[in-house]
Amino acid sequence: MARPPLLLRTYGRLANLAAPLLFRRIRDRLIAHGTAPARTRERLGHATAQRPAGPLIWFHGASVGESLSALPVIEGLRAQASTPTILVTSGTATSAQILAQRLPAGCIHQFAPLDSTVALRRFNAHWQPDLLVLMESEIWPQMIATAPCPVVLLNARLSPRALARWQKLGASAGWLLGQLTLIVTQTATTATGLRSLGVTPNRIRTGGNLKAAATPPTADPTELAALKIVLGTRPCWLAASTHAGEEALLLEVHKTLLATAPDLCLILAPRHPDRAGRVARMIADAGLALTRRSKGEAPSAQVYLADTLGEMGLWYRTAPLTFVGGSLTPNGGHNPWEAAPLGTALLTGPYLQNCADDWQMLADARGAYTRLRPDQLTDALQGMLNDPQIGRDMADNAAACAAEQGDDLARIVTELIALLPPKDTA
């Protein structure tokens, strides 16, 4: 491997010097969020699990979103006749908790080593990965430079602002991206941007959005049928994953809609159910009748507070119209793909820093209304209530768009398997 440019060598020295201080801060944060103290040393490359024999693929994603986007690929790899061991690393306590529930049996999770040579060499000496797969924008210079195996970047995305930052790196960007064996991007725009940085054309191609290929959340068929019986012919809409500051705005939207649709039901599902008590008081203060899922009540009032965990698949399948929160206030929005296949029309607000490309893809496919302020949301919902076919067409378009994104999955699995070392036939 050619020597890295001076800028990358300088970064490496600074990252190595900062690692002890950075680890202490990260350790304290992980413990504060419920991580066992012994596991925090994984950030220094100390393994807390044994490496199984045979080929091992290391997937790395920073947090929940990036890690979950790897799941469809992991499931495809696990379905192969000769199954490699899958090791997944991430950086946050929340991602570790969710991956513990979502990873297929036999997969291993560790916290990611810091981007320091000592931590990475310790990590690689233990795990001896045969392939490193980075997700989305997880391009860590020393993780790439010290990898003892081919490195792949999947589901790559690059905003115009990020591209401008990369272009300022000059030769360092070209050198670092040149270490990647394969890059599969979410969009043709990202592929074009990466080529402009010097990526060899035969090492990069456009695929689909892997978040859309993930298995959508499930729903108990009996519970779903019961909800639809209670609602009957009542129109309803869902406000999903709402945050503080949004519920008051959405309740005002609902009150306006009730003026012309007095039997309309709002299913309100806060992002964090531990806020349910405050949200319930807010609903009562707004003069709206309320029933609560956590109390075993049915959606028989003006607002149904969906204050339980693990039932988003049920709400998406119940409501023909869904507003996805985290977007009326500066939270950055939420991933639309878990709802897109489930037969609901999608709407969201203007604050979409975390997932703008995802929503734009659906909007371009006429499967979503995006960047709606509260007054615009009211008008959009009113139009869809007056003409339900608008929502049905949007839901169909969203589902079709999600299905298209998963078409590339089999090819990705084949490409990754081909990069593993040949089997020992001796």
Coordinates of C-alpha atoms in Angstrom, one line a residue:
M1 CA 0.0 0.0 0.0
A2 CA 1.4 3.4 -1.0
R3 CA 2.1 5.8 1.9
P4 CA -0.8 8.1 2.8
P5 CA -0.6 11.8 2.0
L6 CA 0.7 14.1 4.7
L7 CA -2.8 15.3 5.6
L8 CA -3.9 11.7 6.5
R9 CA -0.7 11.0 8.3
T10 CA -1.3 14.2 10.4
Y11 CA -4.9 13.1 11.1
G12 CA -3.6 9.7 12.2
R13 CA -1.1 11.1 14.7
L14 CA -3.8 13.4 16.2
A15 CA -6.4 10.6 16.4
N16 CA -3.9 8.4 18.2
L17 CA -3.0 11.1 20.7
A18 CA -6.7 12.0 21.3
A19 CA -7.8 8.3 21.7
P20 CA -7.3 8.0 25.5
L21 CA -9.3 11.2 26.3
L22 CA -11.9 10.4 23.8
F23 CA -12.3 6.9 25.2
R24 CA -13.0 8.2 28.7
R25 CA -15.8 10.4 27.4
I26 CA -17.3 7.7 25.3
R27 CA -17.1 5.2 28.2
D28 CA -18.9 7.4 30.5
R29 CA -21.7 8.0 28.0
L30 CA -22.1 4.3 27.2
I31 CA -22.4 3.5 30.9
A32 CA -24.9 6.3 31.5
H33 CA -27.0 4.7 28.8
G34 CA -27.0 1.3 30.3
T35 CA -23.9 -0.4 28.8
A36 CA -22.1 -2.9 31.0
P37 CA -18.8 -1.3 32.0
A38 CA -16.8 -4.4 30.8
R39 CA -18.1 -3.9 27.3
T40 CA -16.9 -0.3 27.0
R41 CA -13.3 -1.6 26.5
E42 CA -14.5 -2.9 23.1
R43 CA -14.0 0.7 21.9
L44 CA -10.3 0.1 22.6
G45 CA -10.3 -3.0 20.5
H46 CA -10.6 -5.5 23.4
A47 CA -12.9 -8.3 22.3
T48 CA -15.6 -9.7 24.7
A49 CA -16.5 -12.6 22.4
Q50 CA -14.6 -15.4 20.7
R51 CA -14.0 -15.5 17.0
P52 CA -15.6 -18.5 15.4
A53 CA -13.6 -20.5 12.9
G54 CA -14.1 -19.9 9.2
P55 CA -14.6 -16.7 7.1
L56 CA -15.8 -13.6 8.9
I57 CA -17.3 -10.4 7.4
W58 CA -17.1 -7.3 9.5
F59 CA -20.0 -4.8 9.1
H60 CA -19.6 -1.3 10.6
G61 CA -22.3 1.4 11.0
A62 CA -22.1 4.4 13.2
S63 CA -25.6 4.2 14.8
V64 CA -29.0 2.7 14.5
G65 CA -29.9 3.8 11.0
E66 CA -26.6 2.7 9.4
S67 CA -26.6 -0.6 11.3
L68 CA -30.2 -1.5 10.4
S69 CA -29.5 -0.7 6.7
A70 CA -27.0 -3.6 6.8
L71 CA -29.6 -6.1 8.0
P72 CA -31.0 -7.1 4.6
V73 CA -27.5 -7.8 3.3
I74 CA -26.7 -9.8 6.5
E75 CA -29.9 -11.8 6.1
G76 CA -29.0 -12.5 2.5
L77 CA -25.5 -13.7 3.5
R78 CA -26.9 -15.9 6.3
A79 CA -29.1 -17.6 3.7
Q80 CA -26.1 -18.8 1.7
A81 CA -25.2 -22.5 1.7
S82 CA -21.8 -21.7 3.3
T83 CA -22.6 -19.1 5.9
P84 CA -19.8 -16.7 6.9
T85 CA -19.7 -15.4 10.5
I86 CA -21.1 -11.9 10.7
L87 CA -19.6 -9.3 13.1
V88 CA -21.4 -6.0 13.4
T89 CA -19.8 -3.0 15.1
S90 CA -21.5 0.3 16.0
G91 CA -20.8 3.2 18.3
T92 CA -23.9 3.9 20.5
A93 CA -25.7 2.2 23.3
T94 CA -29.0 2.5 21.5
S95 CA -27.7 0.7 18.4
A96 CA -26.3 -2.1 20.6
Q97 CA -29.7 -2.6 22.3
I98 CA -31.6 -2.6 19.0
L99 CA -29.1 -4.9 17.2
A100 CA -29.3 -7.4 20.1
Q101 CA -33.0 -7.7 19.2
R102 CA -32.7 -7.5 15.4
L103 CA -29.5 -9.4 14.4
P104 CA -30.1 -12.9 13.1
A105 CA -29.0 -15.8 15.3
G106 CA -25.3 -16.5 15.2
C107 CA -24.2 -12.8 14.4
I108 CA -21.9 -11.0 16.9
H109 CA -22.1 -7.4 18.0
Q110 CA -19.2 -5.4 19.4
F111 CA -18.7 -1.7 19.9
A112 CA -16.5 -0.3 17.2
P113 CA -12.9 0.4 17.9
L114 CA -11.8 4.0 18.0
D115 CA -10.0 5.2 14.8
S116 CA -6.6 4.8 16.4
T117 CA -3.9 2.4 15.3
V118 CA -3.5 0.7 18.7
A119 CA -7.3 -0.1 19.0
L120 CA -7.6 -1.2 15.4
R121 CA -4.6 -3.4 15.4
R122 CA -5.8 -5.1 18.6
F123 CA -9.3 -5.5 17.1
N124 CA -8.0 -6.9 13.8
A125 CA -5.5 -9.3 15.6
H126 CA -8.4 -10.9 17.4
W127 CA -11.2 -10.9 14.8
Q128 CA -9.0 -11.3 11.6
P129 CA -11.8 -10.1 9.3
D130 CA -11.8 -11.5 5.7
L131 CA -13.9 -8.5 4.5
L132 CA -14.8 -5.1 6.0
V133 CA -18.2 -3.6 4.9
L134 CA -18.7 0.1 5.8
M135 CA -22.2 1.5 5.7
E136 CA -23.3 4.8 4.2
S137 CA -20.8 7.5 5.1
E138 CA -18.6 5.6 7.6
I139 CA -15.3 6.4 6.0
W140 CA -12.7 6.3 8.8
P141 CA -9.1 6.7 7.5
Q142 CA -7.3 4.5 10.0
M143 CA -10.0 1.8 10.0
I144 CA -9.6 1.6 6.2
A145 CA -5.8 1.8 6.2
T146 CA -5.2 -0.9 8.9
A147 CA -7.8 -3.3 7.5
P148 CA -6.2 -6.7 6.7
C149 CA -8.8 -7.4 4.0
P150 CA -10.7 -5.8 1.2
V151 CA -12.9 -2.9 2.2
V152 CA -16.4 -2.2 0.7
L153 CA -18.7 0.8 1.1
L154 CA -22.4 0.0 0.8
N155 CA -25.4 2.3 0.6
A156 CA -23.1 5.2 0.2
R157 CA -24.6 8.7 0.3
L158 CA -22.9 12.0 -0.2
S159 CA -24.7 15.3 0.2
P160 CA -23.6 18.4 -1.8
R161 CA -22.1 19.8 1.3
A162 CA -20.2 16.6 2.1
L163 CA -18.9 16.4 -1.5
A164 CA -17.6 20.0 -1.2
R165 CA -15.7 19.0 2.0
W166 CA -14.2 16.0 0.3
Q167 CA -13.1 18.0 -2.7
K168 CA -11.1 20.3 -0.3
L169 CA -9.1 17.2 0.8
G170 CA -7.6 16.9 -2.7
A171 CA -5.1 14.0 -2.9
S172 CA -6.0 12.7 0.5
A173 CA -9.6 12.0 -0.6
G174 CA -8.4 10.2 -3.7
W175 CA -5.9 8.1 -1.8
L176 CA -8.4 7.1 0.9
L177 CA -11.3 6.3 -1.5
G178 CA -8.8 4.4 -3.6
Q179 CA -8.3 1.9 -0.9
L180 CA -11.9 0.7 -1.3
T181 CA -12.4 -2.3 -3.4
L182 CA -16.1 -1.7 -4.2
I183 CA -18.5 1.2 -3.6
V184 CA -22.3 0.8 -4.1
T185 CA -24.2 4.1 -3.9
Q186 CA -27.8 4.9 -3.1
T187 CA -28.0 7.3 -6.0
A188 CA -26.4 8.1 -9.4
T189 CA -25.6 11.6 -8.0
T190 CA -23.5 10.2 -5.2
A191 CA -21.7 7.9 -7.7
T192 CA -20.9 10.9 -10.0
G193 CA -19.6 12.9 -7.0
L194 CA -17.3 10.1 -5.9
R195 CA -16.0 9.6 -9.4
S196 CA -15.1 13.3 -9.4
L197 CA -12.9 12.6 -6.3
G198 CA -10.9 10.1 -8.3
V199 CA -12.6 6.8 -7.6
T200 CA -11.8 4.3 -10.4
P201 CA -15.1 3.9 -12.4
N202 CA -15.0 0.1 -12.3
R203 CA -15.0 0.2 -8.5
I204 CA -18.2 2.1 -8.1
R205 CA -21.8 1.5 -9.2
T206 CA -25.3 2.7 -8.2
G207 CA -27.5 0.3 -6.4
G208 CA -30.7 0.7 -4.3
N209 CA -31.3 2.1 -0.9
L210 CA -30.8 -0.8 1.5
K211 CA -32.9 0.8 4.2
A212 CA -35.9 0.2 2.0
A213 CA -35.0 -3.5 1.6
A214 CA -35.3 -4.2 5.3
T215 CA -38.1 -6.3 6.5
P216 CA -40.9 -4.0 7.7
P217 CA -42.2 -4.1 11.2
T218 CA -44.7 -6.9 11.9
A219 CA -48.3 -6.7 13.2
D220 CA -50.4 -9.2 15.0
P221 CA -53.2 -10.1 12.5
T222 CA -55.8 -10.5 15.3
E223 CA -55.0 -7.1 16.8
L224 CA -55.1 -5.5 13.3
A225 CA -58.5 -7.0 12.6
A226 CA -59.8 -5.9 15.9
L227 CA -58.7 -2.3 15.4
K228 CA -60.3 -2.2 12.0
I229 CA -63.6 -3.5 13.3
V230 CA -63.7 -0.8 16.0
L231 CA -62.8 2.0 13.6
G232 CA -65.3 0.7 11.0
T233 CA -65.9 3.3 8.4
R234 CA -64.4 6.1 10.5
P235 CA -61.6 8.0 8.7
C236 CA -58.3 8.1 10.6
W237 CA -54.7 9.3 10.3
L238 CA -51.5 8.5 12.1
A239 CA -48.9 10.8 13.6
A240 CA -45.9 8.6 14.0
S241 CA -42.7 9.1 16.0
T242 CA -43.6 12.5 17.2
H243 CA -41.3 14.6 19.5
A244 CA -41.8 17.3 22.1
G245 CA -43.1 20.4 20.5
E246 CA -44.8 18.6 17.7
E247 CA -47.9 17.1 19.4
A248 CA -49.4 20.6 20.1
L249 CA -49.1 21.5 16.5
L250 CA -50.6 18.2 15.3
L251 CA -53.5 18.5 17.7
E252 CA -54.3 21.8 16.2
V253 CA -54.2 20.3 12.8
H254 CA -56.6 17.6 14.0
K255 CA -59.0 20.1 15.5
T256 CA -59.2 21.9 12.2
L257 CA -59.9 18.7 10.3
L258 CA -62.6 17.7 12.8
A259 CA -64.6 20.7 11.7
T260 CA -65.3 19.0 8.4
A261 CA -64.8 15.4 9.4
P262 CA -66.3 15.1 12.9
D263 CA -65.7 11.4 13.2
L264 CA -62.0 11.6 12.3
C265 CA -59.6 9.6 14.5
L266 CA -56.0 10.6 15.1
I267 CA -53.7 7.8 16.2
L268 CA -50.9 9.5 18.0
A269 CA -47.7 7.5 18.5
P270 CA -44.9 9.4 20.3
R271 CA -41.4 8.4 19.5
H272 CA -40.7 7.9 23.2
P273 CA -43.7 6.3 25.0
D274 CA -42.3 7.5 28.4
R275 CA -43.7 10.9 27.4
A276 CA -47.2 9.5 27.2
G277 CA -48.4 11.1 30.4
R278 CA -47.5 14.6 29.3
V279 CA -48.9 14.0 25.8
A280 CA -52.2 12.7 27.4
R281 CA -52.5 15.9 29.5
M282 CA -51.8 17.9 26.4
I283 CA -54.7 16.1 24.5
A284 CA -57.1 16.8 27.4
D285 CA -56.0 20.4 27.6
A286 CA -56.8 20.8 23.9
G287 CA -60.4 19.7 24.6
L288 CA -60.1 16.4 22.7
A289 CA -61.5 13.1 23.9
L290 CA -58.8 10.4 24.4
T291 CA -58.4 6.7 24.8
R292 CA -55.0 5.0 25.4
R293 CA -53.5 1.8 24.1
S294 CA -51.5 1.2 27.2
K295 CA -54.7 0.9 29.2
G296 CA -56.2 -1.6 26.8
E297 CA -58.7 0.9 25.4
A298 CA -60.0 0.9 21.9
P299 CA -59.7 3.7 19.3
S300 CA -63.2 5.0 20.0
A301 CA -62.4 8.7 20.8
Q302 CA -61.1 11.6 18.8
V303 CA -57.5 10.8 19.7
Y304 CA -56.1 7.3 20.3
L305 CA -52.7 7.5 22.1
A306 CA -50.6 4.7 20.9
D307 CA -48.3 4.7 24.0
T308 CA -46.8 1.2 23.7
L309 CA -43.5 -0.1 22.3
G310 CA -43.0 -2.4 19.3
E311 CA -46.4 -1.8 17.6
M312 CA -45.5 0.6 14.8
G313 CA -46.3 -2.1 12.2
L314 CA -49.8 -2.2 13.6
W315 CA -50.4 1.5 13.3
Y316 CA -48.9 1.8 9.8
R317 CA -51.3 -0.9 8.6
T318 CA -54.3 0.6 10.3
A319 CA -54.1 4.2 9.1
P320 CA -54.3 5.0 5.4
L321 CA -52.6 8.4 6.0
T322 CA -49.4 8.8 8.0
F323 CA -47.5 11.8 9.1
V324 CA -43.9 10.9 10.2
G325 CA -42.6 13.1 13.0
G326 CA -39.3 14.5 14.1
S327 CA -39.8 16.9 11.2
L328 CA -41.9 19.8 12.4
T329 CA -39.2 20.7 14.9
P330 CA -35.4 20.5 14.3
N331 CA -34.9 16.8 15.1
G332 CA -33.9 15.9 11.5
G333 CA -36.8 13.6 10.6
H334 CA -37.1 9.8 10.6
N335 CA -36.6 7.0 8.1
P336 CA -39.8 6.5 6.0
W337 CA -38.9 3.1 4.6
E338 CA -40.4 1.0 7.5
A339 CA -43.8 2.5 6.6
A340 CA -43.5 2.7 2.8
P341 CA -44.4 -1.0 2.0
L342 CA -47.4 -1.1 4.4
G343 CA -50.1 0.6 2.4
T344 CA -50.2 4.1 4.0
A345 CA -49.7 7.5 2.3
L346 CA -46.7 9.3 3.8
L347 CA -46.4 13.0 4.8
T348 CA -43.6 14.7 6.7
G349 CA -42.4 18.2 7.8
P350 CA -39.6 20.5 6.7
Y351 CA -36.8 19.4 9.1
L352 CA -35.2 16.3 7.3
Q353 CA -31.5 16.6 7.8
N354 CA -31.2 13.0 8.8
C355 CA -33.0 11.5 5.9
A356 CA -33.6 14.1 3.2
D357 CA -32.4 11.7 0.3
D358 CA -34.8 9.0 1.5
W359 CA -37.8 11.3 1.5
Q360 CA -36.8 12.9 -1.8
M361 CA -36.7 9.5 -3.4
L362 CA -40.3 8.8 -2.3
A363 CA -41.4 12.3 -3.3
D364 CA -39.9 11.8 -6.8
A365 CA -41.9 8.6 -7.1
R366 CA -45.1 10.5 -6.0
G367 CA -45.2 8.4 -2.9
A368 CA -44.9 11.1 -0.3
Y369 CA -45.6 14.8 0.5
T370 CA -42.6 16.4 2.1
R371 CA -41.5 19.6 3.9
L372 CA -45.0 20.5 5.0
R373 CA -45.5 23.2 7.5
P374 CA -48.5 22.7 9.9
D375 CA -50.9 24.7 7.7
Q376 CA -49.7 22.9 4.6
L377 CA -50.1 19.5 6.4
T378 CA -53.7 20.5 7.2
D379 CA -54.5 21.3 3.6
A380 CA -52.8 18.1 2.4
L381 CA -54.7 15.9 4.8
Q382 CA -58.0 17.7 4.0
G383 CA -57.5 17.0 0.3
M384 CA -56.8 13.3 0.9
L385 CA -59.8 13.0 3.2
N386 CA -62.0 14.5 0.6
D387 CA -60.6 12.3 -2.1
P388 CA -59.3 9.0 -0.6
Q389 CA -58.0 7.9 -4.0
I390 CA -55.1 10.4 -3.7
G391 CA -53.9 8.6 -0.6
R392 CA -54.3 5.1 -2.1
D393 CA -52.3 6.1 -5.2
M394 CA -49.6 7.6 -3.0
A395 CA -49.4 4.4 -0.8
D396 CA -49.1 2.3 -4.0
N397 CA -46.3 4.5 -5.3
A398 CA -44.5 4.4 -2.0
A399 CA -44.7 0.6 -1.8
A400 CA -43.5 0.2 -5.4
C401 CA -40.6 2.6 -4.8
A402 CA -39.5 0.6 -1.7
A403 CA -39.7 -2.7 -3.6
E404 CA -37.5 -1.3 -6.4
Q405 CA -34.8 -0.4 -3.8
G406 CA -34.4 -4.0 -2.8
D407 CA -33.9 -5.3 -6.3
D408 CA -30.1 -5.0 -6.0
L409 CA -29.8 -7.0 -2.8
A410 CA -29.0 -10.4 -4.5
R411 CA -26.2 -8.8 -6.5
I412 CA -24.6 -7.2 -3.5
V413 CA -24.6 -10.6 -1.6
T414 CA -22.9 -12.2 -4.6
E415 CA -20.3 -9.5 -4.8
L416 CA -19.5 -9.8 -1.1
I417 CA -19.1 -13.5 -1.3
A418 CA -16.8 -13.2 -4.3
L419 CA -14.5 -11.0 -2.2
L420 CA -14.0 -13.6 0.5
P421 CA -10.8 -15.7 0.3
P422 CA -11.2 -19.0 -1.6
K423 CA -12.0 -22.0 0.4
D424 CA -9.1 -24.2 1.5
T425 CA -9.4 -27.4 -0.5
A426 CA -6.4 -29.0 1.0

